[in-house]
Coordinates of C-alpha atoms and ligand atoms in Angstrom, one line a residue:
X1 CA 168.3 97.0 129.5
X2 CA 164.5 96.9 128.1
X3 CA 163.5 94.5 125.8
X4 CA 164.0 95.5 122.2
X5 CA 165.9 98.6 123.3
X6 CA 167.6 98.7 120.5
X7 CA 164.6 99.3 118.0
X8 CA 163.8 102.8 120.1
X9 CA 167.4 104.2 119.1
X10 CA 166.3 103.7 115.7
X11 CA 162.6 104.0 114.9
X12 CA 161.2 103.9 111.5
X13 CA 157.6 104.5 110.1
X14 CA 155.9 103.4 107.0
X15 CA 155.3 107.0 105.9
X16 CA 157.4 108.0 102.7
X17 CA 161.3 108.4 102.7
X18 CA 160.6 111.6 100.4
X19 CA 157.3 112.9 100.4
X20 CA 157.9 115.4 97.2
X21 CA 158.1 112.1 95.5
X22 CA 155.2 110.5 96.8
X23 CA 153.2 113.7 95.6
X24 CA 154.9 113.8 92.4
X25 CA 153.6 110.3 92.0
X26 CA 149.8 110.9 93.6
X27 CA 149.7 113.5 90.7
X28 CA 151.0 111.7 88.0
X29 CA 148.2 108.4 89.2
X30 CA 145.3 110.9 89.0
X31 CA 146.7 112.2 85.6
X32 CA 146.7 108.6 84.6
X33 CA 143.5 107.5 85.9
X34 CA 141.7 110.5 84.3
X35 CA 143.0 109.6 81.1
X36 CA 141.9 106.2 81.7
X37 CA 138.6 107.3 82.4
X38 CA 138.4 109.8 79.7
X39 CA 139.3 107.6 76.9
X40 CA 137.9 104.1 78.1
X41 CA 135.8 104.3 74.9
X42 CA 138.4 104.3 72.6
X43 CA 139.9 101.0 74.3
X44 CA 138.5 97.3 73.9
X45 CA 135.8 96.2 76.3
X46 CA 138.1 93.4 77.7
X47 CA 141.4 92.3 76.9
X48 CA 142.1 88.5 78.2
X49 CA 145.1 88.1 81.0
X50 CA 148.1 87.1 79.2
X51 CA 150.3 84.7 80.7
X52 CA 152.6 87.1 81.5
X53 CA 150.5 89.0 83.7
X54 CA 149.4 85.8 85.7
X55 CA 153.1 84.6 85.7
X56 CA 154.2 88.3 87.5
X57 CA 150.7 87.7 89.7
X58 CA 151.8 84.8 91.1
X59 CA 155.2 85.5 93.0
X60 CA 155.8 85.2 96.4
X61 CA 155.9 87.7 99.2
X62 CA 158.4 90.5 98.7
X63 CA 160.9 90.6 101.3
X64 CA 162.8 93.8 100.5
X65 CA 161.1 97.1 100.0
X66 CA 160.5 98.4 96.5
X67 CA 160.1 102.0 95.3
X68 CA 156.5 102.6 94.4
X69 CA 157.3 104.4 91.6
X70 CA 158.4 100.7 90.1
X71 CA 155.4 99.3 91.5
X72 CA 153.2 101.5 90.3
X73 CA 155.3 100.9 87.0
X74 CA 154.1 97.1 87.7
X75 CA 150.6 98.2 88.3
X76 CA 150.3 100.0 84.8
X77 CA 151.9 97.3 83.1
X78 CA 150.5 94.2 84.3
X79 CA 146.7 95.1 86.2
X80 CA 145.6 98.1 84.5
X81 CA 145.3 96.5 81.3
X82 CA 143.1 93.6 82.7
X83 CA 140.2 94.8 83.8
X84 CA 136.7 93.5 84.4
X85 CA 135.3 95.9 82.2
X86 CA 132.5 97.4 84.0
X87 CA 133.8 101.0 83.8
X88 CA 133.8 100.4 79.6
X89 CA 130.2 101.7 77.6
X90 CA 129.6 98.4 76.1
X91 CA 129.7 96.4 79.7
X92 CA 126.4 94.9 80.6
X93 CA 127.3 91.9 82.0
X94 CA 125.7 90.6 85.6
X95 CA 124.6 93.5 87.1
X96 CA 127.6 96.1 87.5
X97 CA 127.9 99.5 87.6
X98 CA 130.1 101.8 86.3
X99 CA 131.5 104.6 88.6
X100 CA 132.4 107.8 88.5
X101 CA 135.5 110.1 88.3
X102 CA 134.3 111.8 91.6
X103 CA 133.8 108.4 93.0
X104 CA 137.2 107.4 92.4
X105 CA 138.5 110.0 94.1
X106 CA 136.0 110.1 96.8
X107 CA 137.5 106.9 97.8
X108 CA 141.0 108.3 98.0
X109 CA 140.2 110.8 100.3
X110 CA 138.2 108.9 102.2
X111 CA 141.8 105.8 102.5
X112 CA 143.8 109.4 103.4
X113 CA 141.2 109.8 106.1
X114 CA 140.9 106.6 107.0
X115 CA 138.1 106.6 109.2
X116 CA 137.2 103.7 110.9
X117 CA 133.2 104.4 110.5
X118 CA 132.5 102.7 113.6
X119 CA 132.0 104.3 116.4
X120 CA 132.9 108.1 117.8
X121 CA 132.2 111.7 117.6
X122 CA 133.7 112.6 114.1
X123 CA 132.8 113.7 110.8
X124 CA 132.8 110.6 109.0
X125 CA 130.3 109.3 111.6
X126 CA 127.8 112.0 110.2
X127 CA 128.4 111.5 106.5
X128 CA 127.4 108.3 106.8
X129 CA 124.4 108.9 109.0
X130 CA 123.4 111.4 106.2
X131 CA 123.7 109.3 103.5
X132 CA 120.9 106.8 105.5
X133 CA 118.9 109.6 105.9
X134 CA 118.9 110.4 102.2
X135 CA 118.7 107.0 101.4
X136 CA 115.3 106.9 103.8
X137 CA 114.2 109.8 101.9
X138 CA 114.9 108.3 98.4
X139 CA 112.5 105.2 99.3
X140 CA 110.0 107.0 100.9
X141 CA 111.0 105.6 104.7
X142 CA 109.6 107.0 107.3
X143 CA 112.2 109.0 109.9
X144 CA 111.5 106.0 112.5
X145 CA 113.3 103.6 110.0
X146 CA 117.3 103.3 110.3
X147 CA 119.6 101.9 107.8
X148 CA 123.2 100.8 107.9
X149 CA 125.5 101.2 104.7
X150 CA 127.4 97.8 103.6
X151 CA 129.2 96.0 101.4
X152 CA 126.0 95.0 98.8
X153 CA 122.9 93.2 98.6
X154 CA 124.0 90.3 99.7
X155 CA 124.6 91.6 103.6
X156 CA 122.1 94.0 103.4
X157 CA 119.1 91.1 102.2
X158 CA 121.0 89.1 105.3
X159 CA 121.0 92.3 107.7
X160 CA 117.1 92.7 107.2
X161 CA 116.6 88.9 107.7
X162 CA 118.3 88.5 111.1
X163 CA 116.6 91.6 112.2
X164 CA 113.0 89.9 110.5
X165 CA 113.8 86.6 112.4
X166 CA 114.6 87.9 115.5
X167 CA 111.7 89.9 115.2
X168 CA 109.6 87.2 114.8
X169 CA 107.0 86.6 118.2
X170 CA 109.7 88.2 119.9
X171 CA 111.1 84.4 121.1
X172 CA 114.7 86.2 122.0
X173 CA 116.1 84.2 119.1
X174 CA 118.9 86.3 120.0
X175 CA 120.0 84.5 123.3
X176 CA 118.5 81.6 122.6
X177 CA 119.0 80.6 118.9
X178 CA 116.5 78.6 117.0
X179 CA 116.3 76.4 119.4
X180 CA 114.9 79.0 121.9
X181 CA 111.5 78.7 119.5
X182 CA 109.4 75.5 118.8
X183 CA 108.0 77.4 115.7
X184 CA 108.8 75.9 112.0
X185 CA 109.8 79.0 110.8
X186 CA 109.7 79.3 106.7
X187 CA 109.8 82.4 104.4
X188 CA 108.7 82.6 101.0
X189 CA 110.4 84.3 97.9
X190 CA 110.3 83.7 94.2
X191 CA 111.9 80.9 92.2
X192 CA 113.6 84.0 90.6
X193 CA 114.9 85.4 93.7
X194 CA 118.8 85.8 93.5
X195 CA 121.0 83.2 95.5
X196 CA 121.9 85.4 98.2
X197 CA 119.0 84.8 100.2
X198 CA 119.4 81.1 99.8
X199 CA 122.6 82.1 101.5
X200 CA 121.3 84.3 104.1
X201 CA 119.1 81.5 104.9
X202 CA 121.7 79.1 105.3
X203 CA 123.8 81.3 107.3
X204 CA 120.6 82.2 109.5
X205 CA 120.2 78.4 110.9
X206 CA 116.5 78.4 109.5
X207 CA 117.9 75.9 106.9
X208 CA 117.6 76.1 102.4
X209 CA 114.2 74.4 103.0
X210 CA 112.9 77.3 104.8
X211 CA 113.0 79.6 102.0
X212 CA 110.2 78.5 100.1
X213 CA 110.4 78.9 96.2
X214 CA 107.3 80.1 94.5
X215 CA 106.5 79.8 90.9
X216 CA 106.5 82.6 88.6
X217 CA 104.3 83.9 86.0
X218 CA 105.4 84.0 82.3
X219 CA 107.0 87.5 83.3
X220 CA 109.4 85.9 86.0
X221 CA 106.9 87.6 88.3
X222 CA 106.0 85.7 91.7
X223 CA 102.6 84.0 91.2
X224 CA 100.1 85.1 94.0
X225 CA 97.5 82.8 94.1
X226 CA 100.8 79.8 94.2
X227 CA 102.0 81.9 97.3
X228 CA 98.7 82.1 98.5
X229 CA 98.2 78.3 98.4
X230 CA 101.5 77.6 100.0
X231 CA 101.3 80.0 103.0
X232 CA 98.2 77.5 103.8
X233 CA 99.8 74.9 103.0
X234 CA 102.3 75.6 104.7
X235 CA 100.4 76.4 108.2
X236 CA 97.7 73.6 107.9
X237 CA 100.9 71.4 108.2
X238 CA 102.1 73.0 111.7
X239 CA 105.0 75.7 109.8
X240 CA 104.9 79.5 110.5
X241 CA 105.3 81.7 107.7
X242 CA 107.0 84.9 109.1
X243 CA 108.3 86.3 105.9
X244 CA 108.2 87.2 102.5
X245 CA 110.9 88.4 100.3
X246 CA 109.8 90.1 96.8
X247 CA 111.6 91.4 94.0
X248 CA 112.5 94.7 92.8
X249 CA 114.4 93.6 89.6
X250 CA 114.8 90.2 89.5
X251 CA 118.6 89.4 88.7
X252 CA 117.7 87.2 85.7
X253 CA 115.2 89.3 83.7
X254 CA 114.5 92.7 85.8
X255 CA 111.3 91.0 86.9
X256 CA 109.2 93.3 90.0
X257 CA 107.3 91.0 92.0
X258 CA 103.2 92.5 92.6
X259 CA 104.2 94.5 95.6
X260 CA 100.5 95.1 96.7
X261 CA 99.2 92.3 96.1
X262 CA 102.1 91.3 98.8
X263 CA 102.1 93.9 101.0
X264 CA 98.3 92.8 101.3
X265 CA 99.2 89.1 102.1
X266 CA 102.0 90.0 104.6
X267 CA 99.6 92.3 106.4
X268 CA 96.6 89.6 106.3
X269 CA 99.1 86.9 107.4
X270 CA 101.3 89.0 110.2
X271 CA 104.6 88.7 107.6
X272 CA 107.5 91.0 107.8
X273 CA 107.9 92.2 103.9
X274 CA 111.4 92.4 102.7
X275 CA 112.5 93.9 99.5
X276 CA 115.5 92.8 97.9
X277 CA 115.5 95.7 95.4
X278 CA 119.7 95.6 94.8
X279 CA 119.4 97.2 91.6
X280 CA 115.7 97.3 90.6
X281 CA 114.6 99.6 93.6
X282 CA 116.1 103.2 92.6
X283 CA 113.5 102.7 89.1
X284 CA 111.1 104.6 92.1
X285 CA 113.3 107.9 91.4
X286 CA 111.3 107.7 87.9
X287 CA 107.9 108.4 87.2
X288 CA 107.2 105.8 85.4
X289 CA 107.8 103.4 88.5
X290 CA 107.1 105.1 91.4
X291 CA 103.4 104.0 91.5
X292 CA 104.1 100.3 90.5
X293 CA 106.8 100.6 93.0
X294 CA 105.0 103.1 96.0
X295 CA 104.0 99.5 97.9
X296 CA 108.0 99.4 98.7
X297 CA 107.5 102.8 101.2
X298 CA 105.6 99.8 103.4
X299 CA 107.7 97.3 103.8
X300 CA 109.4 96.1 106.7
X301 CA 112.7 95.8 105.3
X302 CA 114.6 97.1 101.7
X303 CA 118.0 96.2 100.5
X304 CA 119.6 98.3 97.8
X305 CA 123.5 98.9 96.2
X306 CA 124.7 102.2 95.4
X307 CA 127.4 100.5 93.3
X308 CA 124.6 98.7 90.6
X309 CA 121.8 101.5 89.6
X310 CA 123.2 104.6 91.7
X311 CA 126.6 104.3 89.5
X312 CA 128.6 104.9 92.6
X313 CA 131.8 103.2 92.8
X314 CA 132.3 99.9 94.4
X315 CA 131.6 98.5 96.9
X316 CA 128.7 100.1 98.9
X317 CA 124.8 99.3 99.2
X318 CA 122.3 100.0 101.5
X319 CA 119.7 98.0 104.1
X320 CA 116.9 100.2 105.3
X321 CA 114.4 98.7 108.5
X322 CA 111.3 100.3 109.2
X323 CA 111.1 99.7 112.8
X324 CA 114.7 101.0 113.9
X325 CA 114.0 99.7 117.3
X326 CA 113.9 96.2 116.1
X327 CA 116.9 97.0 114.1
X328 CA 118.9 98.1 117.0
X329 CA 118.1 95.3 119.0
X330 CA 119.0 92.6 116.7
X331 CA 122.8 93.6 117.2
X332 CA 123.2 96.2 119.6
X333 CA 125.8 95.2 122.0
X334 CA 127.9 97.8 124.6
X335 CA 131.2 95.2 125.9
X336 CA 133.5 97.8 127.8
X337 CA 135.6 98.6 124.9
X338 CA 132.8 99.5 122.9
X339 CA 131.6 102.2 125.4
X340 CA 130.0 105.0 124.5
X341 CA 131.3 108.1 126.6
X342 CA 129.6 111.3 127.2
X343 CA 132.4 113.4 126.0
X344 CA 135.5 112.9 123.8
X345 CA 136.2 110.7 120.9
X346 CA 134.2 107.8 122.0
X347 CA 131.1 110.1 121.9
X348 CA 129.2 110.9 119.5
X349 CA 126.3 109.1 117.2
X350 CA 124.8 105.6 118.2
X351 CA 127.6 103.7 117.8
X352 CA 127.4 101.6 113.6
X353 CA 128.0 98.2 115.1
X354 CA 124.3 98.5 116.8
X355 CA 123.0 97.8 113.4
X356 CA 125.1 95.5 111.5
X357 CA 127.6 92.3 111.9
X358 CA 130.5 93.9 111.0
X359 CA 132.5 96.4 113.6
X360 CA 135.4 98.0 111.6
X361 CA 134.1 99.6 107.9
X362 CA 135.4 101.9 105.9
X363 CA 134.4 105.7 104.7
X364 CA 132.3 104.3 101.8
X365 CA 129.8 107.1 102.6
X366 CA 131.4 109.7 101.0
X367 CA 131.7 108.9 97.6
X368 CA 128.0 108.4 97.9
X369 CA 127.8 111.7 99.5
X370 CA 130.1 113.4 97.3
X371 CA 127.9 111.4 94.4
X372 CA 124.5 112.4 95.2
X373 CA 125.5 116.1 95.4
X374 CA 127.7 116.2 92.2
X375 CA 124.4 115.2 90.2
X376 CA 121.8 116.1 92.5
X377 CA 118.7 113.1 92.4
X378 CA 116.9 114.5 89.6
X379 CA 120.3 113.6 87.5
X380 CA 120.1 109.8 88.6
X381 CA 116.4 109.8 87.9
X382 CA 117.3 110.9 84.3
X383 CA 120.0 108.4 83.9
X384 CA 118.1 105.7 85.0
X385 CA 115.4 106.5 82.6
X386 CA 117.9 106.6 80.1
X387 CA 118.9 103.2 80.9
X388 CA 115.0 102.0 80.7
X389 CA 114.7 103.4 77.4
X390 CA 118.3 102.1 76.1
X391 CA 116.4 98.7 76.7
X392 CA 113.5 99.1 75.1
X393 CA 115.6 100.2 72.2
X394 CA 117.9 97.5 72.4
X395 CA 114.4 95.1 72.0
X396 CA 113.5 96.7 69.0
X397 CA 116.7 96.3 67.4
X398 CA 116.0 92.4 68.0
X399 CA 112.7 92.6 67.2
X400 CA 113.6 94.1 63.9
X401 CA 115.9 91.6 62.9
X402 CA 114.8 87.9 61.7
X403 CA 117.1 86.2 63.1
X404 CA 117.8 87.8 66.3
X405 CA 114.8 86.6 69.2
X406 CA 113.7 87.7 72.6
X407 CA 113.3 85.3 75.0
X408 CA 111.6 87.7 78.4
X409 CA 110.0 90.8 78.5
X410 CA 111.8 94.1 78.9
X411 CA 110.6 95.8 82.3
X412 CA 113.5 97.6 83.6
X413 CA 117.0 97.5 82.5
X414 CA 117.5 93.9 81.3
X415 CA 117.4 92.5 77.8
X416 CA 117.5 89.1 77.1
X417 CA 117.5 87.7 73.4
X418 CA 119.3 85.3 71.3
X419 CA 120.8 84.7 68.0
X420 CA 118.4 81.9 66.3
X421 CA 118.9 81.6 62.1
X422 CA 115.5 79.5 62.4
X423 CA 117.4 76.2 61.2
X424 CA 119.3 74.8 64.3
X425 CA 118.1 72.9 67.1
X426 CA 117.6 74.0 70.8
X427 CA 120.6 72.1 71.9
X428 CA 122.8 73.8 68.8
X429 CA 121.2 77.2 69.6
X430 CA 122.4 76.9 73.3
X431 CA 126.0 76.3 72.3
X432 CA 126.2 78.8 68.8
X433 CA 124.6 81.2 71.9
X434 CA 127.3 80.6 73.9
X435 CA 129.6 81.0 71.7
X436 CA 128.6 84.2 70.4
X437 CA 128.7 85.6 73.6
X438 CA 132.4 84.3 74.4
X439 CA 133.8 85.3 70.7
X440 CA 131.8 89.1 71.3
X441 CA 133.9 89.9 74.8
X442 CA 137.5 87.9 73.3
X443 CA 137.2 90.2 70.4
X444 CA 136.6 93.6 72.9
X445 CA 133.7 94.1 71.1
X446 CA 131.0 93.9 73.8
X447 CA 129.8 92.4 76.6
X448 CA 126.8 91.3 77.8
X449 CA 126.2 88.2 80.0
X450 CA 124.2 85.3 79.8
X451 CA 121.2 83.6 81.6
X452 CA 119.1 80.4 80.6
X453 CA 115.8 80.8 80.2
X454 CA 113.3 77.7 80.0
X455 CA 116.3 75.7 79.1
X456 CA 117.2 79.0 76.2
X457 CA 120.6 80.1 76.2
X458 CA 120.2 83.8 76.5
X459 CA 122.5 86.9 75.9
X460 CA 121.4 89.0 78.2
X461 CA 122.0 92.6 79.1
X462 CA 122.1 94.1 82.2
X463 CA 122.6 98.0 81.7
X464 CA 123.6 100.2 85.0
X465 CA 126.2 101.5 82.9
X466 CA 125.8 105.6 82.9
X467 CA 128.1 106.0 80.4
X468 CA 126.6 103.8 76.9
X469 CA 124.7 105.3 74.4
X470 CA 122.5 103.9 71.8
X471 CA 125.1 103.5 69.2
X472 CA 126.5 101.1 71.8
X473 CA 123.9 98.6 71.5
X474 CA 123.8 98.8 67.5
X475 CA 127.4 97.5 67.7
X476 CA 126.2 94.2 70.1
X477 CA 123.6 93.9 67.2
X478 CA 125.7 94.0 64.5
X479 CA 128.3 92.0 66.7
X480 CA 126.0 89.4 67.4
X481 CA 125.1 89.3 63.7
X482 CA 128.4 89.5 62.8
X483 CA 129.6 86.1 64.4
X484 CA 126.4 84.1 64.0
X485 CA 126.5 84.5 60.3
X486 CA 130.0 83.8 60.2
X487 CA 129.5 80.7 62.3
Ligands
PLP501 C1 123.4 91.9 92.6 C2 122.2 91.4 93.3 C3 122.3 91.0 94.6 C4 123.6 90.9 95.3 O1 124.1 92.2 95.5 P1 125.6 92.4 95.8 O2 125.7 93.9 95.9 O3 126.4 91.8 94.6 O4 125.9 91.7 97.1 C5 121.1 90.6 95.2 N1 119.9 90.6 94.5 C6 119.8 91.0 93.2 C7 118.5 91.1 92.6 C8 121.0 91.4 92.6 O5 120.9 91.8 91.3

């Protein structure tokens, strides 16, 4: 007898015992989900988890199987009305966007597909190399460059900094680590700069001391001549600068670094320019920016999300390299069960994995895809702008009001102001600040976020969100109000 014999007489698969029902349900989520969507406005911003909910979220693993019409039963009553928020018009905190009904389902076609976007001759393969290709287009990349879709910022700022240190005198850091190069190497970035490159840093072996902070201006802008004087600092002490990393939208304030006054260093000094531009870089769809922000079309490197400024559902962003070469040889690898055959499945496109850590991903292409299409780029341009001039809106409800103060410059998308009744102290202004902003998002009435600025307690509002209007930010005002007189 074989082994496990017994299991063939009987086999099973987790495909549905009745598949009317399953579809009966599929409907019956996407009526749901639409009216979810549909009439998010009417609903609170936030609604706390209860203890209930964290009670049922904290079971063990189920043994026995369970219908999903009760689990979906469980998801309605005990996730569903917890959310994060994002999808809501008076969201604004971090920097989070809001997705789309066609985003949403985008990503359920793309789970019933369930391409593994890796590697072989299917369609999913050329969605994804589209969406690079309009992504090149967006940014004004030249066809050379290459791109790899990912997760967000984070791995695409990390992506573009393995491929710039590899690059780097071409030392084979590859093969041989950092140890294969007697060079110091450090790279420079703003005091501003968001934490993920600290973190690609780290993770890169160079070491946090190697990312060297530079002071900003009174706009959270990187100072030049202070990046100047440390890049000779720097080398008359025996380091070697090979990078610089400037900011499209600083996470903080919105902040854009002085690209050409960059790009002109990093060309003088033999620096590979990256761009972290997660949310800030798609302000070049607008004509407003796209001549503060042409200097981008020449850097080495630019990482952007799709889920922050482009609306598109999570979690998908972009990394773009200028030299795809170099990008291809900073990960390409072919063991034998990566292969790439001249015919069949395992044909196809170059292989994902040449360009990126990760080997399995998902289909996130398409809702992109499906996104950019829907709208077309002109809409995103128009929404974007919308956003811009939401803020500067926002700013003049503050600046109308006595005791409501700004505390940075609106550039972009981000506001950041505070409630200040001109009789408290700085350290009672910090905590009546605080908590404004934790009384506004337990009462569902907004939410912003929060930043400190020079030691200021800031409300601060970060708006990717496609669907507020301006009525929306006369109820923060009057929210804000609201509780600080009451306090
Ligand atoms: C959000 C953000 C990141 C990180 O992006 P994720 O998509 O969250 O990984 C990096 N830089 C800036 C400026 C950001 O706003």
């Amino acid at each position: 007898m074989l082994p496990f014999q017994e299991i063939l007489q009987n086999e099973t698969s987790l495909d549905p015992k009745n598949w009317d029902n399953m579809r009966q349900l599929g409907h019956k989520m996407v009526d749901d989900m639409m009216d979810y969507l549909q009439n998010v406005r009417e609903r609170p911003v936030w609604q706390k988890p209860t203890d209930d909910m964290k009670e049922f979220l904290s079971t063990n693993l189920p043994t026995e199987p369970q219908s999903p019409e009760s689990i979906y039963e469980e998801f309605f009553k005990y996730i569903l009305p917890f959310p994060e928020g994002n999808i809501h018009p008076r969201f604004w905190m971090w920097v989070i966007g809001t997705g789309t009904p066609l985003g949403m389902m985008a990503d359920m076609l793309a789970a019933a597909m369930n391409n593994n976007n890796t590697i072989g001759d299917f369609s999913a393969m050329y969605v994804d190399k589209q969406v690079v290709e309009w992504s090149k287009q967006m940014m004004g990349f030249p066809d050379t460059a290459s791109g790899i879709l990912l997760s967000g910022a984070s791995l695409a700022n990390t992506t573009a900094l393995i491929v710039a240190r590899n690059a780097y005198g071409k030392r084979n850091i590859r093969k041989k680590g950092l140890r294969g190069t007697t060079a110091k190497l450090v790279l420079y970035t703003s005091e501003a700069t968001h934490i993920c490159v600290d973190k690609s840093v780290q993770s890169l072996g160079l070491g946090e001391n190697a990312l060297r902070k530079v002071p900003t201006n009174a706009n959270y802008e990187l100072d030049i001549t202070a990046l100047q004087q440390m890049i000779a600092a720097d080398k008359a002490a025996g380091y070697t600068p090979f990078c610089i990393v400037a900011n499209v939208g600083t996470v903080g304030t919105g902040a854009i670094d002085p690209l050409d006054e960059i790009l002109a260093i990093c060309k003088k000094e033999k620096l590979w320019l990256h761009i972290d531009g997660a949310f800030g870089a798609v302000a070049k769809l607008t004509p407003e920016f796209a001549p503060r922000l042409k200097a981008m079309e020449q850097a080495d490197s630019l990482a952007f999300d799709f889920h922050k400024w482009m609306y598109v559902n999570y979690e998908v962003a972009c990394c773009l390299i200028r030299d795809g070469k170099l990008h291809r040889e900073a990960f390409a690898s072919d063991p034998i069960y990566l292969l790439k055959h001249e015919r069949g499945i395992a044909g196809g496109l170059d292989p994902v994995n040449n360009y990126g850590i990760e080997l399995s991903r998902g289909f996130k292409a398409l809702k992109v895809w499906m996104s950019l299409k829907e709208h077309g780029i002109a809409q995103y341009a128009a929404q974007i702008r919308q956003n811009i001039a939401q803020s500067f809106y926002l700013e003049s409800l503050v600046n109308a009001h006595a005791h409501l103060e700004m505390l940075a410059p609106v550039t972009l998308n981000i506001v950041c102001f505070r409630y200040n009744p001109q009789n408290k102290t700085e350290k009672e202004l910090f905590e009546l600040n605080k908590m404004i902003l934790m009384e506004l998002h337990e009462r569902g009435i907004a939410a912003p976020s929060f930043t400190v600025l020079k030691g200021k307690y800031a409300i601060r509002v970060a708006n990717v969100n496609h669907r507020s209007r301006k009525e929306d930010f006369e109820a923060l005002v009057k929210g804000v109000l609201e509780i600080g007189e009451g306090s």
